[in-house]
Coordinates of C-alpha atoms and ligand atoms in Angstrom, one line a residue:
M1 CA 32.9 63.5 86.1
V2 CA 36.2 62.9 84.4
T3 CA 38.1 66.2 83.6
E4 CA 40.3 66.5 80.6
P5 CA 44.0 67.1 81.3
T6 CA 44.5 70.9 81.2
S7 CA 47.1 72.7 79.1
Q8 CA 48.7 73.9 82.4
R9 CA 50.1 70.5 83.1
H10 CA 51.6 70.3 79.6
P11 CA 52.9 73.8 78.8
S12 CA 53.0 74.4 75.1
A13 CA 56.3 75.1 73.2
A14 CA 55.3 78.8 73.1
D15 CA 54.9 78.9 76.9
E16 CA 58.3 77.3 77.4
V17 CA 60.0 79.8 75.0
M18 CA 58.2 82.7 76.8
E19 CA 59.4 81.4 80.2
L20 CA 62.9 81.0 78.9
L21 CA 62.9 84.5 77.5
T22 CA 61.5 85.9 80.8
R23 CA 64.2 84.1 82.7
F24 CA 66.9 85.3 80.4
G25 CA 65.6 88.9 80.5
T26 CA 65.5 88.9 84.3
A27 CA 69.0 87.4 84.6
W28 CA 70.5 89.8 82.1
R29 CA 68.3 92.8 82.9
V30 CA 71.1 95.3 83.6
E31 CA 73.1 94.4 80.5
L32 CA 70.0 94.5 78.3
V33 CA 69.1 98.0 79.6
I34 CA 72.7 99.2 78.9
L35 CA 72.5 97.7 75.4
A36 CA 69.0 99.0 74.7
L37 CA 69.9 102.6 75.5
P38 CA 72.2 103.3 72.5
I39 CA 69.9 101.2 70.2
A40 CA 66.9 103.2 71.3
L41 CA 68.8 106.4 70.8
G42 CA 70.0 105.3 67.4
I43 CA 66.4 104.4 66.2
W44 CA 65.0 107.7 67.6
L45 CA 67.7 109.8 65.9
S46 CA 67.4 107.8 62.7
V47 CA 63.7 108.6 62.5
R48 CA 64.5 112.3 63.0
L49 CA 67.8 112.8 61.3
G50 CA 68.3 109.9 59.0
P51 CA 70.5 106.8 59.4
V52 CA 73.9 108.4 58.7
A53 CA 73.6 111.2 61.3
A54 CA 72.0 108.8 63.8
G55 CA 74.9 106.3 63.4
A56 CA 77.5 109.1 63.8
I57 CA 75.8 110.7 66.9
T58 CA 75.1 107.3 68.6
A59 CA 78.7 106.2 68.0
S60 CA 80.0 109.4 69.5
V61 CA 77.8 109.1 72.6
V62 CA 79.0 105.5 73.1
L63 CA 82.6 106.5 72.7
A64 CA 82.1 109.5 75.1
V65 CA 80.9 107.0 77.7
V66 CA 83.4 104.2 77.1
V67 CA 86.6 106.1 76.5
P68 CA 87.1 108.4 79.5
P69 CA 88.4 106.3 82.4
P70 CA 85.9 107.5 85.1
S71 CA 82.8 106.6 83.1
R72 CA 84.5 103.4 81.8
R73 CA 85.2 102.4 85.4
L74 CA 81.6 103.2 86.4
L75 CA 80.3 101.1 83.6
A76 CA 82.7 98.2 84.5
R77 CA 81.5 98.5 88.1
I78 CA 77.8 98.3 87.1
L79 CA 78.4 95.3 84.9
H80 CA 80.5 93.6 87.6
R81 CA 77.7 94.1 90.2
A82 CA 75.2 92.8 87.7
S83 CA 77.3 89.7 87.1
V84 CA 77.8 89.0 90.8
R85 CA 74.0 89.3 91.3
R86 CA 73.2 87.0 88.4
H87 CA 75.7 84.4 89.6
L88 CA 74.4 84.6 93.2
E89 CA 70.8 84.1 92.0
V90 CA 71.9 81.0 90.1
A91 CA 73.9 79.8 93.1
F92 CA 70.9 80.2 95.5
A93 CA 68.7 78.4 93.0
S94 CA 71.1 75.5 92.9
V95 CA 71.0 74.9 96.7
T96 CA 68.5 72.2 97.6
G97 CA 66.1 73.3 100.3
V98 CA 64.8 76.4 101.8
L99 CA 67.3 78.8 100.2
S100 CA 66.2 78.0 96.7
D101 CA 62.5 78.3 97.7
R102 CA 63.1 81.6 99.5
P103 CA 66.4 83.0 98.2
P104 CA 67.9 86.0 100.0
I105 CA 67.3 89.5 98.6
I106 CA 70.5 90.7 97.1
G107 CA 71.4 94.3 98.2
A108 CA 74.5 96.3 97.7
V109 CA 77.6 94.7 96.1
V110 CA 81.0 96.1 96.8
R111 CA 84.2 95.0 95.2
T112 CA 87.0 94.3 97.6
T113 CA 90.6 93.5 97.1
G114 CA 90.0 89.8 97.5
G115 CA 86.5 89.5 95.9
D116 CA 83.2 91.0 96.7
R117 CA 81.1 91.9 99.7
V118 CA 77.3 91.5 99.3
Q119 CA 74.6 92.6 101.6
L120 CA 71.8 90.1 101.8
G121 CA 68.3 90.3 103.3
L122 CA 67.1 86.9 104.5
R123 CA 63.5 86.0 103.8
H124 CA 61.1 84.6 106.5
G125 CA 61.8 81.1 107.5
T126 CA 65.6 81.3 106.6
S127 CA 68.6 82.1 108.8
I128 CA 72.3 82.5 108.7
E129 CA 72.6 78.8 109.5
D130 CA 71.0 78.0 106.1
L131 CA 73.6 80.1 104.4
E132 CA 76.5 78.7 106.3
R133 CA 75.3 75.1 105.6
A134 CA 75.1 76.0 101.9
G135 CA 78.5 77.8 101.9
A136 CA 80.4 75.1 100.0
V137 CA 77.7 74.7 97.3
I138 CA 77.4 78.5 96.8
A139 CA 81.2 78.8 96.6
S140 CA 81.4 76.0 94.0
S141 CA 78.5 77.5 92.0
L142 CA 80.3 80.8 91.9
G143 CA 83.6 79.1 91.2
V144 CA 85.4 81.0 94.0
R145 CA 87.8 80.1 96.8
D146 CA 85.2 80.5 99.6
V147 CA 82.2 82.5 100.8
R148 CA 81.8 83.7 104.4
A149 CA 78.5 84.8 105.9
A150 CA 78.3 87.1 108.9
V151 CA 75.1 88.3 110.5
D152 CA 74.4 91.8 111.7
P153 CA 74.1 91.3 115.5
A154 CA 71.3 93.9 115.7
H155 CA 69.3 92.4 112.8
Q156 CA 69.3 88.6 112.3
N157 CA 67.8 89.0 108.8
L158 CA 70.7 91.1 107.5
V159 CA 73.8 89.2 106.4
T160 CA 77.1 90.3 104.9
L161 CA 78.3 87.7 102.4
T162 CA 82.0 87.9 101.6
I163 CA 82.9 86.3 98.4
I164 CA 86.6 85.4 98.5
R165 CA 88.1 85.0 95.0
H166 CA 91.7 85.2 96.1
D167 CA 93.3 85.5 99.6
P168 CA 93.3 89.3 100.2
F169 CA 96.1 88.8 102.7
A170 CA 98.3 86.6 100.5
S171 CA 100.6 89.5 99.5
T172 CA 102.9 91.1 102.0
G173 CA 100.6 94.1 102.1
L174 CA 101.3 97.7 102.9
P175 CA 104.4 98.8 104.9
C176 CA 103.6 99.9 108.4
P177 CA 103.3 103.7 108.4
L178 CA 105.1 103.9 111.8
V179 CA 108.4 103.1 110.2
K180 CA 108.5 106.5 108.6
A181 CA 106.4 108.4 111.2
K182 CA 108.2 111.3 112.9
G183 CA 106.0 111.0 116.0
F184 CA 102.6 109.8 117.1
D185 CA 99.7 111.1 119.1
A186 CA 98.4 108.4 121.4
W187 CA 95.0 109.9 121.4
E188 CA 94.7 109.0 117.7
G189 CA 94.0 105.6 116.4
V190 CA 97.0 103.3 116.0
P191 CA 97.4 102.0 112.4
V192 CA 97.5 98.3 113.3
G193 CA 96.9 96.6 109.9
V194 CA 95.0 96.3 106.7
D195 CA 91.4 95.0 106.3
E196 CA 90.1 92.8 103.4
E197 CA 89.4 95.9 101.3
G198 CA 93.0 97.2 101.7
E199 CA 92.0 99.9 104.1
I200 CA 94.1 100.7 107.1
V201 CA 92.5 99.6 110.4
R202 CA 93.1 102.0 113.3
L203 CA 92.7 101.1 116.9
L204 CA 91.8 103.9 119.3
L205 CA 93.0 102.8 122.7
P206 CA 92.6 105.6 125.3
E207 CA 89.9 104.5 127.7
H208 CA 90.1 100.9 126.4
N209 CA 92.0 97.7 127.1
V210 CA 92.8 95.0 124.6
L211 CA 93.3 91.3 125.0
L212 CA 95.2 89.4 122.2
G213 CA 95.0 85.7 121.7
G214 CA 96.0 83.1 119.1
E215 CA 97.9 79.9 118.5
P216 CA 101.7 79.9 118.8
G217 CA 103.3 81.8 115.9
S218 CA 100.1 83.5 114.9
G219 CA 101.6 87.0 115.3
K220 CA 100.6 88.3 118.8
S221 CA 104.1 89.6 119.7
T222 CA 104.3 91.3 116.2
A223 CA 100.9 93.0 116.8
L224 CA 102.1 94.1 120.2
S225 CA 105.2 95.7 118.6
V226 CA 103.0 97.7 116.2
L227 CA 101.0 99.1 119.1
L228 CA 104.2 99.7 121.1
G229 CA 105.8 101.4 118.1
A230 CA 103.0 103.9 118.1
F231 CA 102.9 104.6 121.8
A232 CA 106.7 104.8 122.0
L233 CA 106.6 107.6 119.4
D234 CA 104.5 109.7 121.7
P235 CA 106.8 111.0 124.5
G236 CA 103.6 111.8 126.5
V237 CA 103.0 108.1 127.0
C238 CA 104.6 106.2 129.9
L239 CA 105.4 102.6 129.0
W240 CA 105.3 99.7 131.4
L241 CA 106.5 96.5 129.7
F242 CA 106.2 92.9 130.9
D243 CA 107.6 90.2 128.7
G244 CA 107.5 86.5 129.7
K245 CA 110.0 85.7 127.0
L246 CA 112.2 88.7 127.6
V247 CA 113.3 89.0 124.0
E248 CA 110.0 90.1 122.3
L249 CA 109.6 93.5 124.0
A250 CA 113.3 94.1 124.9
P251 CA 113.9 96.5 121.9
W252 CA 111.4 98.9 123.5
S253 CA 113.0 98.7 126.9
T254 CA 115.0 102.0 126.4
C255 CA 111.6 103.8 125.9
A256 CA 110.0 102.2 128.9
R257 CA 109.7 103.4 132.5
R258 CA 109.8 99.8 133.7
F259 CA 110.7 96.6 131.8
V260 CA 110.1 93.3 133.5
G261 CA 111.0 89.8 132.3
P262 CA 109.8 86.4 133.6
D263 CA 110.2 87.5 137.2
I264 CA 106.8 87.2 138.9
A265 CA 107.9 88.9 142.2
L266 CA 109.3 91.9 140.3
A267 CA 106.2 91.9 138.1
I268 CA 104.0 92.2 141.2
S269 CA 106.1 95.0 142.7
V270 CA 106.0 97.0 139.4
L271 CA 102.2 96.5 139.1
E272 CA 101.9 97.9 142.7
E273 CA 104.0 100.9 141.6
L274 CA 101.6 101.4 138.7
R275 CA 98.6 101.1 140.9
G276 CA 100.2 103.8 143.1
E277 CA 100.4 106.0 140.0
M278 CA 96.7 105.3 139.3
D279 CA 95.7 106.3 142.9
R280 CA 97.8 109.5 142.6
R281 CA 96.2 110.2 139.3
Y282 CA 92.7 110.0 140.8
S283 CA 93.7 112.4 143.5
E284 CA 95.0 114.8 140.8
L285 CA 91.7 114.5 138.9
L286 CA 89.8 115.2 142.1
A287 CA 91.9 118.3 142.7
R288 CA 91.2 119.4 139.1
K289 CA 87.5 118.7 139.5
V290 CA 87.4 116.5 136.4
K291 CA 86.4 112.8 136.1
K292 CA 88.9 111.5 133.6
V293 CA 92.1 112.4 131.6
A294 CA 91.6 114.1 128.3
P295 CA 93.8 115.0 125.3
R296 CA 96.2 117.9 126.0
D297 CA 95.4 118.1 129.7
G298 CA 99.1 117.5 130.5
L299 CA 98.4 114.2 132.2
S300 CA 100.3 111.4 130.5
L301 CA 98.8 108.1 129.4
H302 CA 100.2 105.0 131.0
V303 CA 100.4 102.0 128.7
L304 CA 100.9 98.6 130.3
V305 CA 101.9 95.9 127.7
I306 CA 102.1 92.3 128.8
D307 CA 103.3 89.6 126.5
E308 CA 102.8 85.9 127.6
L309 CA 100.2 86.9 130.2
A310 CA 99.8 83.2 131.1
L311 CA 103.3 83.2 132.7
Y312 CA 102.2 85.8 135.2
V313 CA 98.6 84.8 135.9
A314 CA 99.0 81.0 135.7
G315 CA 102.5 80.4 137.0
T316 CA 103.4 77.5 139.3
D317 CA 103.3 79.6 142.5
K318 CA 99.5 80.0 142.8
S319 CA 99.6 82.7 145.5
L320 CA 101.9 85.0 143.4
A321 CA 99.9 84.3 140.3
G322 CA 96.7 85.2 142.2
R323 CA 98.2 88.4 143.5
F324 CA 99.4 89.4 140.0
A325 CA 95.9 88.6 138.6
E326 CA 94.2 90.6 141.3
L327 CA 96.4 93.7 140.8
L328 CA 95.9 93.5 137.0
R329 CA 92.2 93.2 137.4
D330 CA 92.2 96.3 139.6
L331 CA 94.2 98.2 137.0
V332 CA 91.9 97.1 134.1
A333 CA 88.8 97.8 136.2
R334 CA 89.7 101.2 137.5
G335 CA 92.4 102.4 135.2
R336 CA 90.3 103.7 132.2
A337 CA 89.5 107.2 133.5
A338 CA 93.0 107.6 135.0
G339 CA 94.5 107.1 131.5
I340 CA 95.8 103.6 132.0
I341 CA 95.6 101.3 129.0
V342 CA 96.3 97.6 129.4
V343 CA 97.3 95.5 126.4
A344 CA 97.9 91.8 127.1
A345 CA 98.6 88.8 124.9
T346 CA 98.5 85.1 125.6
Q347 CA 97.9 82.0 123.4
K348 CA 94.6 80.9 124.8
P349 CA 92.9 83.0 127.5
S350 CA 90.6 80.2 128.7
T351 CA 89.4 80.6 132.3
D352 CA 91.8 78.0 133.6
I353 CA 94.6 80.4 132.6
V354 CA 93.1 83.9 132.8
P355 CA 90.5 84.3 135.6
S356 CA 87.2 85.3 134.0
A357 CA 87.0 88.2 136.4
L358 CA 90.0 89.6 134.7
R359 CA 89.4 88.4 131.1
D360 CA 85.9 89.7 130.9
L361 CA 87.0 93.3 131.7
F362 CA 88.9 93.6 128.4
G363 CA 86.5 95.4 126.1
F364 CA 88.6 95.1 122.9
R365 CA 89.7 91.7 121.7
W366 CA 92.1 90.7 118.9
A367 CA 92.0 87.1 117.9
L368 CA 95.0 86.1 115.7
R369 CA 94.7 82.7 114.1
C370 CA 93.2 80.1 116.4
A371 CA 93.3 76.3 116.0
T372 CA 89.5 75.9 116.5
R373 CA 86.3 78.0 116.5
E374 CA 86.0 77.4 120.2
A375 CA 89.5 78.8 120.8
S376 CA 88.5 81.8 118.6
D377 CA 85.4 82.4 120.8
T378 CA 87.6 82.2 123.9
V379 CA 89.4 85.3 122.6
L380 CA 86.6 87.2 121.0
G381 CA 83.8 86.2 123.4
S382 CA 81.4 83.4 123.1
G383 CA 79.0 83.2 120.1
W384 CA 81.1 85.1 117.5
A385 CA 82.1 82.0 115.6
S386 CA 78.5 80.9 115.1
R387 CA 77.7 84.4 113.7
G388 CA 80.5 83.9 111.1
F389 CA 83.4 85.4 112.9
S390 CA 86.0 82.8 113.6
A391 CA 89.8 83.3 113.6
A392 CA 90.1 79.6 112.8
D393 CA 89.2 80.3 109.2
S394 CA 92.4 81.9 108.1
A395 CA 95.3 80.0 106.5
P396 CA 97.9 79.0 109.0
S397 CA 100.7 80.0 106.7
T398 CA 99.5 83.7 106.5
R399 CA 100.8 85.1 109.7
G400 CA 99.2 88.1 111.4
V401 CA 95.7 87.5 110.0
G402 CA 93.0 87.7 112.6
L403 CA 89.8 89.4 113.8
L404 CA 89.8 92.6 115.8
L405 CA 86.7 93.4 117.9
H406 CA 86.9 97.1 118.7
E407 CA 84.8 100.2 118.5
G408 CA 82.4 99.1 115.7
G409 CA 81.2 96.2 117.9
I410 CA 81.6 93.8 115.0
P411 CA 84.9 91.9 114.5
V412 CA 87.0 93.2 111.6
R413 CA 89.1 90.8 109.6
L414 CA 92.6 92.2 109.1
R415 CA 96.3 91.4 108.7
S416 CA 98.5 93.2 111.1
F417 CA 101.4 95.2 109.9
H418 CA 104.7 93.4 110.1
L419 CA 107.7 95.1 111.7
S420 CA 111.0 93.5 111.0
D421 CA 113.7 93.6 113.7
G422 CA 115.3 96.4 111.7
D423 CA 112.0 98.4 111.6
I424 CA 111.6 98.0 115.3
R425 CA 115.2 99.2 115.9
V426 CA 114.6 102.2 113.7
I427 CA 111.3 103.2 115.4
A428 CA 112.7 102.5 118.9
E429 CA 115.8 104.7 118.3
R430 CA 113.6 107.5 116.9
A431 CA 111.2 107.2 119.9
Q432 CA 114.1 107.3 122.3
R433 CA 115.4 110.5 120.7
L434 CA 112.0 112.1 120.9
R435 CA 111.7 111.2 124.5
H436 CA 115.2 112.5 125.3
D437 CA 114.3 115.9 123.5
E438 CA 111.1 116.1 125.4
S439 CA 112.7 115.5 128.8
V440 CA 115.3 118.2 128.0
A441 CA 112.6 120.6 127.1
T442 CA 110.5 119.9 130.2
G443 CA 113.3 119.4 132.6
E444 CA 111.9 116.0 133.7
S445 CA 113.9 112.8 133.9
E446 CA 113.6 110.1 131.2
P447 CA 111.5 108.2 130.2
Ligands
ATP1 N1 101.5 90.5 109.9 C1 102.5 89.7 109.7 N2 103.0 89.5 108.4 C2 104.1 88.7 108.2 N3 104.7 87.9 109.1 C3 104.2 88.0 110.4 C4 103.1 88.9 110.7 N4 102.9 88.7 112.0 C5 103.8 87.8 112.5 N5 104.6 87.4 111.5 C6 105.7 86.4 111.6 O1 105.2 85.3 112.2 C7 106.1 84.8 113.1 C8 105.5 84.6 114.5 O2 105.1 85.9 115.0 P1 105.0 86.2 116.5 O3 106.3 85.8 117.2 O4 104.5 87.6 116.6 O5 103.9 85.1 117.0 P2 103.3 84.9 118.4 O6 101.8 84.7 118.2 O7 103.7 85.9 119.4 O8 103.9 83.5 118.8 P3 104.1 82.9 120.3 O9 102.8 82.5 120.8 O10 105.0 81.7 120.0 O11 104.8 83.9 121.1 C9 107.3 85.7 113.2 O12 108.3 85.2 112.4 C10 106.8 87.0 112.5 O13 107.8 87.7 111.8
MG2 MG1 104.8 85.9 121.1

């Protein structure tokens, strides 16, 4: 039997108009609801009070919402979120393949200084790779600079999509709070930089060690100076400084117990001295019947900062380099409870330079700009680049931008504070005065 072609295959003009209206209504639902509310109020009032009174009351209600800044801002936020959602829906529909068939569910939209951050729920059969592959198409549909997707390590179906409208780190940013700080408590988080939303990122270091890496000129020594500035301003912290270049950490030498340049033999003997401190500290903890140092227990923190780690652990004299690496490994491995914090920086901590037995003990990682995704993974740990966290993504010209993997367990993109030579001098002089006053008060020798 021959069947007649059904009307489903050739939708009528009325069907097409209905479909168009439905699509328009779905896409503009928030705006339509916002528009419908005063219209509905006006009609309702007009039935009850007549058109003049209805017009006056409705206009007053609209003005009461639109004029005061808080409600105006709220309305602007709602409209902005709706616009981001609508554009994203169109962008997903424009991607050929699985994403247009099964578009991600769009969750919360948060405005950031550089654009927006959107929570997405991936549907069955899709993954972060689909989003990453479609990144350029989505960015071009949205008409933005870039989009970056990062998956929640605990839930592979939850993704944060960062829409970058302009580089949030392009401006010089906030001044480092340490420049004006009268002092600092090392048991508090060090303000190290500003994230993509303009919030200050704090790095809480007691009981942790941090490894910094990044290409030449990416801002490692500058980041070290910010950390050092904070610790120098706490007279309760004992500083041990190693600088393969001599000039980077030299301004802090007056606040340090030991300052070592590119002299591997001296570096080894100073590490042995610090290890002696660690062993004495454990005897002290045993005598006090406690397992670790704690705030205000009178036991100072020891902060060991090493710039150009490669010079010490991968120098030409293999036996000295091996000895240094072994001593440092011991300090990183056992120092935590004794109040020893190790902060080390090198350009690329690959295993041919930093032995993995040492590198893998650093819990916190700070990747400044890296030339490749692989180099970024070398600093942060393998696998982060494929989850959307690569320090190779930032512009080479914007120094100090990187990813910090610390407490939250997910790397945070930030730009470190910048301390000029003048700022460093000011902080170091203030720190030295604080340390002098403290030693006079306690009768102990400086630093
Ligand atoms: N957050 C920042 N904002 C602005 N400029 C910065 C920032 N961080 C670093 N810089 C500038 O970038 C330049 C290189 O910084 P730095 O010396 O810290 O890099 P590095 O990674 O230690 O380089 P290298 O590997 O050669 O030692 C310096 O001129 C510094 O002033
Ligand atoms: Mg440097």
